mmCIF file of C-alpha atoms and ligand atoms in Angstrom:
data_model
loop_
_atom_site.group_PDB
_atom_site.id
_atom_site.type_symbol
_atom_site.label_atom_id
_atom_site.label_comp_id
_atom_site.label_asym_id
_atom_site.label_seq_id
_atom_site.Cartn_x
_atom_site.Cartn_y
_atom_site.Cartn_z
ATOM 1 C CA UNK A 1 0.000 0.000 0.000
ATOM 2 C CA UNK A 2 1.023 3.472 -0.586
ATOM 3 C CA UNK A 3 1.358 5.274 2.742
ATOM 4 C CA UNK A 4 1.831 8.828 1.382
ATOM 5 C CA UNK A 5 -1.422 8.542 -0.954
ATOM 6 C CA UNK A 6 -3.282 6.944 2.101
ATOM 7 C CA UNK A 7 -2.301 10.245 4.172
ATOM 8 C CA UNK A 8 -3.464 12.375 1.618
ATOM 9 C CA UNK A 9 -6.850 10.422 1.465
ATOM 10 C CA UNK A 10 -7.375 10.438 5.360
ATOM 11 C CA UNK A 11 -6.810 14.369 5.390
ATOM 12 C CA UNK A 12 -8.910 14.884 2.911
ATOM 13 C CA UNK A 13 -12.300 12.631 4.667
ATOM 14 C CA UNK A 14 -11.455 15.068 7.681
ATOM 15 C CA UNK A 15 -11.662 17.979 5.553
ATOM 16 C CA UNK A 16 -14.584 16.005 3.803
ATOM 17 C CA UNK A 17 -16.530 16.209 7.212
ATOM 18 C CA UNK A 18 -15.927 19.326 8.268
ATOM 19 C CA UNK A 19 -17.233 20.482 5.036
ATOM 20 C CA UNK A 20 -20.677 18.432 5.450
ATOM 21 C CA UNK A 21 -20.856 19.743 9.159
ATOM 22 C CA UNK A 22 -20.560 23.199 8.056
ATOM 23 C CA UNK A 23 -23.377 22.593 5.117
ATOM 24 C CA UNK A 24 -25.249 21.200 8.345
ATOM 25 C CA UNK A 25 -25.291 24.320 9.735
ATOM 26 C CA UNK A 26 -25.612 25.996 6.832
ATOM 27 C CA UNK A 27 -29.531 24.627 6.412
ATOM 28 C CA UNK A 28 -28.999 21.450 4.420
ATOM 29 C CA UNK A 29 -31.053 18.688 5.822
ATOM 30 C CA UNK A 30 -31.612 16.021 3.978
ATOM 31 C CA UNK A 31 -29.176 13.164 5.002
ATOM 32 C CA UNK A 32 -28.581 11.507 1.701
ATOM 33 C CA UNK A 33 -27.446 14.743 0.263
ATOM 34 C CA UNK A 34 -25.146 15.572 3.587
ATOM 35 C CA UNK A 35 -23.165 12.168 3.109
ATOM 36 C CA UNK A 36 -22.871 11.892 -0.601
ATOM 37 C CA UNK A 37 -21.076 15.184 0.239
ATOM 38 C CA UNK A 38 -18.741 13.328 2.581
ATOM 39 C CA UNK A 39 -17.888 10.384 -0.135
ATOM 40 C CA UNK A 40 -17.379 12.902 -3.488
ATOM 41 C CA UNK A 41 -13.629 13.562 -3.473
ATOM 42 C CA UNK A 42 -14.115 17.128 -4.321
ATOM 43 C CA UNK A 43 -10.145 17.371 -4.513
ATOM 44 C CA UNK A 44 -10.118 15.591 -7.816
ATOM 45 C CA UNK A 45 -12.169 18.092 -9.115
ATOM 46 C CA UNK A 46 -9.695 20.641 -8.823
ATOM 47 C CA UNK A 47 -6.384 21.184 -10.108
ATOM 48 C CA UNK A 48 -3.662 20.129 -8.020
ATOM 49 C CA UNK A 49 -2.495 23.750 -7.227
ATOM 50 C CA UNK A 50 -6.130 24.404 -6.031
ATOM 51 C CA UNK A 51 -6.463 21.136 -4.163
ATOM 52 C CA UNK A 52 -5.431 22.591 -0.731
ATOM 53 C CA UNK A 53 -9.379 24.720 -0.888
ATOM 54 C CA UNK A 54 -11.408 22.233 -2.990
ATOM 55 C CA UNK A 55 -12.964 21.792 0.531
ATOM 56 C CA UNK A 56 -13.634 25.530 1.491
ATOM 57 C CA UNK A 57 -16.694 27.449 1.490
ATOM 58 C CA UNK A 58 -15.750 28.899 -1.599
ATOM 59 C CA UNK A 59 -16.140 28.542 -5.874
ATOM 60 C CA UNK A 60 -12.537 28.199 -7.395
ATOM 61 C CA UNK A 61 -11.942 28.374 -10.967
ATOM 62 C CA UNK A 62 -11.791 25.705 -13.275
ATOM 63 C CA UNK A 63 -10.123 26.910 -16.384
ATOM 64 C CA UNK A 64 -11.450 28.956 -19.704
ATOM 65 C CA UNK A 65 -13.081 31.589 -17.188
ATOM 66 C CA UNK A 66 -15.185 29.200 -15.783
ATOM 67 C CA UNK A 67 -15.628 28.091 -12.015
ATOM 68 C CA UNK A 68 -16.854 24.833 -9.717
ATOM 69 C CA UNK A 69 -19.865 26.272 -7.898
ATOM 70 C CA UNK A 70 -19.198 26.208 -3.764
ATOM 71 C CA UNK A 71 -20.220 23.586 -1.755
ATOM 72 C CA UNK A 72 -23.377 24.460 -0.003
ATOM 73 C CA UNK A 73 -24.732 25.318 -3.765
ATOM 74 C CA UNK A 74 -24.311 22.270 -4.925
ATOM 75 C CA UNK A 75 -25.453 20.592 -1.960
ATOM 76 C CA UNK A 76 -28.827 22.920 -2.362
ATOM 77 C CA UNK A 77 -29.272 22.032 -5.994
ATOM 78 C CA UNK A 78 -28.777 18.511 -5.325
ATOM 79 C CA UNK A 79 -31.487 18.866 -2.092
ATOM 80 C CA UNK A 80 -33.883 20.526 -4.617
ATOM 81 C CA UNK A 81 -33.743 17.964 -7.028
ATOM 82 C CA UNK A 82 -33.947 15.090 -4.589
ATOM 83 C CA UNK A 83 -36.943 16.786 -2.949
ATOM 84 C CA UNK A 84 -39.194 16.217 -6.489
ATOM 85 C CA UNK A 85 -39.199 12.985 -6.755
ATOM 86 C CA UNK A 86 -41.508 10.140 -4.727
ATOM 87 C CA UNK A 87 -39.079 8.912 -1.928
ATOM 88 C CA UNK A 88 -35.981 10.608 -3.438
ATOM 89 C CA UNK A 89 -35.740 8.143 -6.379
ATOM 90 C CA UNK A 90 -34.717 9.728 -9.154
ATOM 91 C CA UNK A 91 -34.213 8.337 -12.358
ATOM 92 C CA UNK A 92 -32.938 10.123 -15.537
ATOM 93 C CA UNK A 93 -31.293 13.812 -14.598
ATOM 94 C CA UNK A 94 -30.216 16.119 -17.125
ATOM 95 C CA UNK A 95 -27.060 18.825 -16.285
ATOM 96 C CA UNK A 96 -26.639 21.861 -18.533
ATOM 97 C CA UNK A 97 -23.100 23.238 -17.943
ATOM 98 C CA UNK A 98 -20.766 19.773 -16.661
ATOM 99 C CA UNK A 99 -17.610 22.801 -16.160
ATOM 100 C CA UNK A 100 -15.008 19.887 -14.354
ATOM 101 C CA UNK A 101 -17.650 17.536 -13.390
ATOM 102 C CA UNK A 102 -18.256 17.723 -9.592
ATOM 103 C CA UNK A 103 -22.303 18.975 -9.985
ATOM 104 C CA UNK A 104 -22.468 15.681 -11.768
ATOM 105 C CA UNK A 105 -20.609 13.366 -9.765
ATOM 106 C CA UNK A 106 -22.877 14.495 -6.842
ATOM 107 C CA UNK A 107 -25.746 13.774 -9.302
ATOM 108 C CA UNK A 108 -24.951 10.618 -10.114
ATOM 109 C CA UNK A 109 -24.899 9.479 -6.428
ATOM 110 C CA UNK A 110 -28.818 10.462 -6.180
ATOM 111 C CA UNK A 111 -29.801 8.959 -9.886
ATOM 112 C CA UNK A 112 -29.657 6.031 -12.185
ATOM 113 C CA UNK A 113 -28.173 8.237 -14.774
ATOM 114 C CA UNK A 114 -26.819 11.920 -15.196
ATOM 115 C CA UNK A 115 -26.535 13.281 -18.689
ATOM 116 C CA UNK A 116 -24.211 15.896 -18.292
ATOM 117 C CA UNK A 117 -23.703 19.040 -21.479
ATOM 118 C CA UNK A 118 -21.087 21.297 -21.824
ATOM 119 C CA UNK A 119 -20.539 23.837 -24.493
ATOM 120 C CA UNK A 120 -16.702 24.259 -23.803
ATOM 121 C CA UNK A 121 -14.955 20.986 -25.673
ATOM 122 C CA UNK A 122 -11.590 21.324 -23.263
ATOM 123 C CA UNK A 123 -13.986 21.230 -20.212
ATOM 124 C CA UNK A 124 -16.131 17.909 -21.667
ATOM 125 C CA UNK A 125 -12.767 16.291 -21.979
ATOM 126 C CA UNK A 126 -10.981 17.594 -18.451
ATOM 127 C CA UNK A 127 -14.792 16.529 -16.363
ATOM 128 C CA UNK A 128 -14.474 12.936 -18.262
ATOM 129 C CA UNK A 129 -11.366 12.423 -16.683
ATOM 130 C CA UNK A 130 -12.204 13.638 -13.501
ATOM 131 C CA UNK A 131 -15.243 11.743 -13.635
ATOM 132 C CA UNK A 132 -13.363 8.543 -14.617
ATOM 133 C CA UNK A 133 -10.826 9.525 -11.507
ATOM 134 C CA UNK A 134 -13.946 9.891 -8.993
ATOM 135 C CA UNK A 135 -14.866 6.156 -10.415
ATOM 136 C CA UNK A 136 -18.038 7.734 -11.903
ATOM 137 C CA UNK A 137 -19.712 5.209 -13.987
ATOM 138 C CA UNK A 138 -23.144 6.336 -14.184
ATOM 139 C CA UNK A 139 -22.546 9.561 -15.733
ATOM 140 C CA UNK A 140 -23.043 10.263 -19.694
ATOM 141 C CA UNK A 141 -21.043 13.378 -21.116
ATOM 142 C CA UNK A 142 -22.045 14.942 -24.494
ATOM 143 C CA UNK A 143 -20.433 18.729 -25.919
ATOM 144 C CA UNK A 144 -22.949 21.197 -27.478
ATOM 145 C CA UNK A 145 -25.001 23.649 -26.494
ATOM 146 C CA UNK A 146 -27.159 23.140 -23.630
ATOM 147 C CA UNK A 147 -29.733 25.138 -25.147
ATOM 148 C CA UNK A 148 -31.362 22.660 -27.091
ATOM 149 C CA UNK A 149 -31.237 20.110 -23.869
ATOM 150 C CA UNK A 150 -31.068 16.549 -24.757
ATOM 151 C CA UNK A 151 -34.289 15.119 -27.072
ATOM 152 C CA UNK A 152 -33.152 11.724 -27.377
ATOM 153 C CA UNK A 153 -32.864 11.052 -24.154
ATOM 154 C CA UNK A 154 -36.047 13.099 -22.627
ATOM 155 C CA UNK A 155 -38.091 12.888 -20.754
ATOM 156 C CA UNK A 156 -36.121 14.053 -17.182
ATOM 157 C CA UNK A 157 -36.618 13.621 -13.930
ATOM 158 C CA UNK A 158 -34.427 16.478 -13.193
ATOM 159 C CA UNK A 159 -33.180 19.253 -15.278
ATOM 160 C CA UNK A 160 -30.561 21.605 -13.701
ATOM 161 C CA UNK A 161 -28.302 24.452 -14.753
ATOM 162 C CA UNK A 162 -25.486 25.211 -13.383
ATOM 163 C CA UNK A 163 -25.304 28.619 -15.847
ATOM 164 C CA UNK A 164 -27.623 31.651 -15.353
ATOM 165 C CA UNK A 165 -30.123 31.803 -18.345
ATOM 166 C CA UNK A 166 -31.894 35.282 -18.740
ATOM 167 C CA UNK A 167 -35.218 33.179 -19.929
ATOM 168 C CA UNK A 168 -36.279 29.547 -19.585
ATOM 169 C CA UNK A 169 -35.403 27.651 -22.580
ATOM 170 C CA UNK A 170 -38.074 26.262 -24.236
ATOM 171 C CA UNK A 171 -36.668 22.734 -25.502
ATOM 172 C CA UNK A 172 -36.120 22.071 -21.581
ATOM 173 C CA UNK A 173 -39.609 22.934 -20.369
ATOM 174 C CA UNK A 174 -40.865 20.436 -23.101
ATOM 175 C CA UNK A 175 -37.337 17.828 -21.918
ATOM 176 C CA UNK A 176 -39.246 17.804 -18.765
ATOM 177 C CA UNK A 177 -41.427 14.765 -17.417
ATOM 178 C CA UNK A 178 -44.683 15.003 -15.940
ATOM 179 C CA UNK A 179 -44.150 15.272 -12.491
ATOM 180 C CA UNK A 180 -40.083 17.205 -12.756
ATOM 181 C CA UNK A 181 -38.278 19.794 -11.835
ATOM 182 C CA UNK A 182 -36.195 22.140 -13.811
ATOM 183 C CA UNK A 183 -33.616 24.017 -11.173
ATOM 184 C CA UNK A 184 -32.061 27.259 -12.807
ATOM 185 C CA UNK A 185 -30.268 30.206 -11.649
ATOM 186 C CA UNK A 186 -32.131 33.128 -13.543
ATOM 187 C CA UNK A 187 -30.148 36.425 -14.116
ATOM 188 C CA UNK A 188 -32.271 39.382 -13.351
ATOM 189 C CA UNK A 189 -31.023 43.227 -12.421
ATOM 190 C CA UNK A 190 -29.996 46.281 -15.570
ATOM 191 C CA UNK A 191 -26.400 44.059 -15.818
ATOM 192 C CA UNK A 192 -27.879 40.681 -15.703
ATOM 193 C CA UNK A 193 -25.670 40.425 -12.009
ATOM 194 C CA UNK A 194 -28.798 39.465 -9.321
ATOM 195 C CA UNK A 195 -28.922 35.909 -9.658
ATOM 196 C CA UNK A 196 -31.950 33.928 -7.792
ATOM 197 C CA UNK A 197 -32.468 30.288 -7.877
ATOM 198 C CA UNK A 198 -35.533 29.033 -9.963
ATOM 199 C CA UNK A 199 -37.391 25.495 -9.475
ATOM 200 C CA UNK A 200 -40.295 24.870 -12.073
ATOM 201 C CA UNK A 201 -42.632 21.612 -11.399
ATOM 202 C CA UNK A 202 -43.675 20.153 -13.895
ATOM 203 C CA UNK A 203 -48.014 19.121 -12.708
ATOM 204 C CA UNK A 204 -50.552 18.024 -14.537
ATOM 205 C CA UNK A 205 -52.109 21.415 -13.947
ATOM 206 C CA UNK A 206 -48.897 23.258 -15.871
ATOM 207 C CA UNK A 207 -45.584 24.321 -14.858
ATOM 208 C CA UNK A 208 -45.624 25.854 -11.054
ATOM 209 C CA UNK A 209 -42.395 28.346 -10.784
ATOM 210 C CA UNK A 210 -41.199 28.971 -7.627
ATOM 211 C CA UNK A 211 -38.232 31.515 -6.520
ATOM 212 C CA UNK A 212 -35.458 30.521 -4.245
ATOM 213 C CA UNK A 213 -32.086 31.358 -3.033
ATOM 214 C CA UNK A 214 -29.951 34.042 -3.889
ATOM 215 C CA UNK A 215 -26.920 32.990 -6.235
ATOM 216 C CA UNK A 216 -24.120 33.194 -8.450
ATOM 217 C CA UNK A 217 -23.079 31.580 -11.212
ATOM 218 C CA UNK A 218 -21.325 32.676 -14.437
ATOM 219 C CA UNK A 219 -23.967 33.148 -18.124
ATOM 220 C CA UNK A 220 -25.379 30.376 -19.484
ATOM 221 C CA UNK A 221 -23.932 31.395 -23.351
ATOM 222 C CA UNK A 222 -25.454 30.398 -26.543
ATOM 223 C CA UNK A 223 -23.265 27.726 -29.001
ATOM 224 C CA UNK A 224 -20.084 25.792 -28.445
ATOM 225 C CA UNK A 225 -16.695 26.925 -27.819
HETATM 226 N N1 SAH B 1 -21.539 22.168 -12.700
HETATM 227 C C1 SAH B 1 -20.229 22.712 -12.864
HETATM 228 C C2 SAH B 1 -20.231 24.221 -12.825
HETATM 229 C C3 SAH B 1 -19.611 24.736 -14.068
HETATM 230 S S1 SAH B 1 -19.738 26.466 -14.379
HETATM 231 C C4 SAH B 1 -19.241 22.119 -11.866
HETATM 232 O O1 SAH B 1 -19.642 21.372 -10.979
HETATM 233 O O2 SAH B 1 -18.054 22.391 -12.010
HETATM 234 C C5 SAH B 1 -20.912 26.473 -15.699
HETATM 235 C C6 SAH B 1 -20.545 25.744 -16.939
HETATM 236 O O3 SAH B 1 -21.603 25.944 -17.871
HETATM 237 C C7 SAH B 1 -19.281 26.220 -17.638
HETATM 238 O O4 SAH B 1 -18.403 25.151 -17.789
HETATM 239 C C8 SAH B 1 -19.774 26.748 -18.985
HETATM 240 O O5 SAH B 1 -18.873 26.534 -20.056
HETATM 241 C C9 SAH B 1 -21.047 25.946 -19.171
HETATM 242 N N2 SAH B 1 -22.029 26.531 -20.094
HETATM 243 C C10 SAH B 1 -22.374 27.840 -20.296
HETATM 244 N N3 SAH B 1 -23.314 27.951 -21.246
HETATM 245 C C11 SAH B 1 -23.604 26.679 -21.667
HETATM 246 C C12 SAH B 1 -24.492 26.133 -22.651
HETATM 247 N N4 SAH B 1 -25.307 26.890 -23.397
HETATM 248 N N5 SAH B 1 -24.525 24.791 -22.809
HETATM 249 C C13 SAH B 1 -23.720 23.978 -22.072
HETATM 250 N N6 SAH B 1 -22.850 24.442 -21.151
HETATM 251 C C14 SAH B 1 -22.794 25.765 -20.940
#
């Protein structure tokens, strides 16, 4: 066995609780959520040079301007999601924006399957390998533009962004399955910079929106890159 790699994994589970303590306190409550937290090495995420803080309260970036949202977002996304379905079973969930592939690994902990698009072909690549790292094998990876969601595979369980869209696109409200939840930071404000959290259920009745959290998350941008 390989004592220095085993000292580097031990530090990081501490780290790894203290962060899930601290989204304790921060509000998150549903278990599931708080200990997938504690198993996602969020370290391999990162890169190396950035390892050190993959743990703190904090987004860090990723590369090409982009950045890995902070814990206690992800862990509220993920809560959101896992709150739509019956008993917390979800089954196909669709992520717009996979950046290095964390969202998704937490995802695919909660779900049969995550289909995961980015619009940045570096990123697709660098979150495949990250993914592979993590031992992710439930997770599907596609490059385009999120835009135009996923047809093939619809209907979702789950849709979430992980980009601020100034509208809701269409081809995801119709992506979504009766009974789902679209999660979306919407950009509001003159310079597009208040950011709110957005779930829309999908009822029989027609899609309920309701407004959440404050956030922050870089554009959702139209085409590929
Ligand atoms: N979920 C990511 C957060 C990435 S930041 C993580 O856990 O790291 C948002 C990502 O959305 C960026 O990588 C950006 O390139 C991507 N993005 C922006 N607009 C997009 C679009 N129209 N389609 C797909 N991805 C998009």
């Amino acid at each position: 066995m390989n004592t220095s790699y085993t000292g580097i994994g031990m530090t990081s589970q501490r780290t790894r609780m203290r962060m899930v303590e601290r989204l304790r306190q921060q509000g998150i409550k549903d278990e599931i959520v708080l200990s997938v937290m504690g198993e996602v090495p969020r370290h391999l995420f990162v890169e190396e040079a950035l390892a050190g803080r993959a743990y703190d309260d904090v987004s860090l970036p990723i590369g090409f301007g982009q950045t890995i949202s902070n814990p206690l977002t992800v862990a509220r996304m993920t809560e959101l999601a896992r709150a739509s379905a019956a008993q917390g079973e979800l089954n196909k969930v669709l992520e717009i924006g996979t950046g290095c592939g964390y969202q998704c690994a937490v995802l695919a902990k909660v779900a049969k399957v995550v289909h995961s698009v980015e619009r940045l072909v570096q990123l697709t690549a660098q979150a495949r390998k990250n993914l592979r790292n993590a031992r992710v094998t439930n997770a599907r990876l596609r490059h385009g533009d999120g835009h135009a969601g996923m047809p093939t595979e619809a209907p979702f369980d789950v849709i979430l962004l992980t980009a601020a869209a100034t509208h809701v696109p269409n081809a995801l409200r119709e992506q979504l399955a009766a009974g789902g939840r679209m999660i979306l930071p919407m950009a509001k404000g003159i310079r597009g910079d208040e950011q709110y959290l957005l779930v829309i259920d999908r009822t029989t009745r027609g899609f309920i929106e309701k407004r959440m959290d404050a956030v922050k998350f870089v554009p959702l941008l139209p085409g590929t890159g």
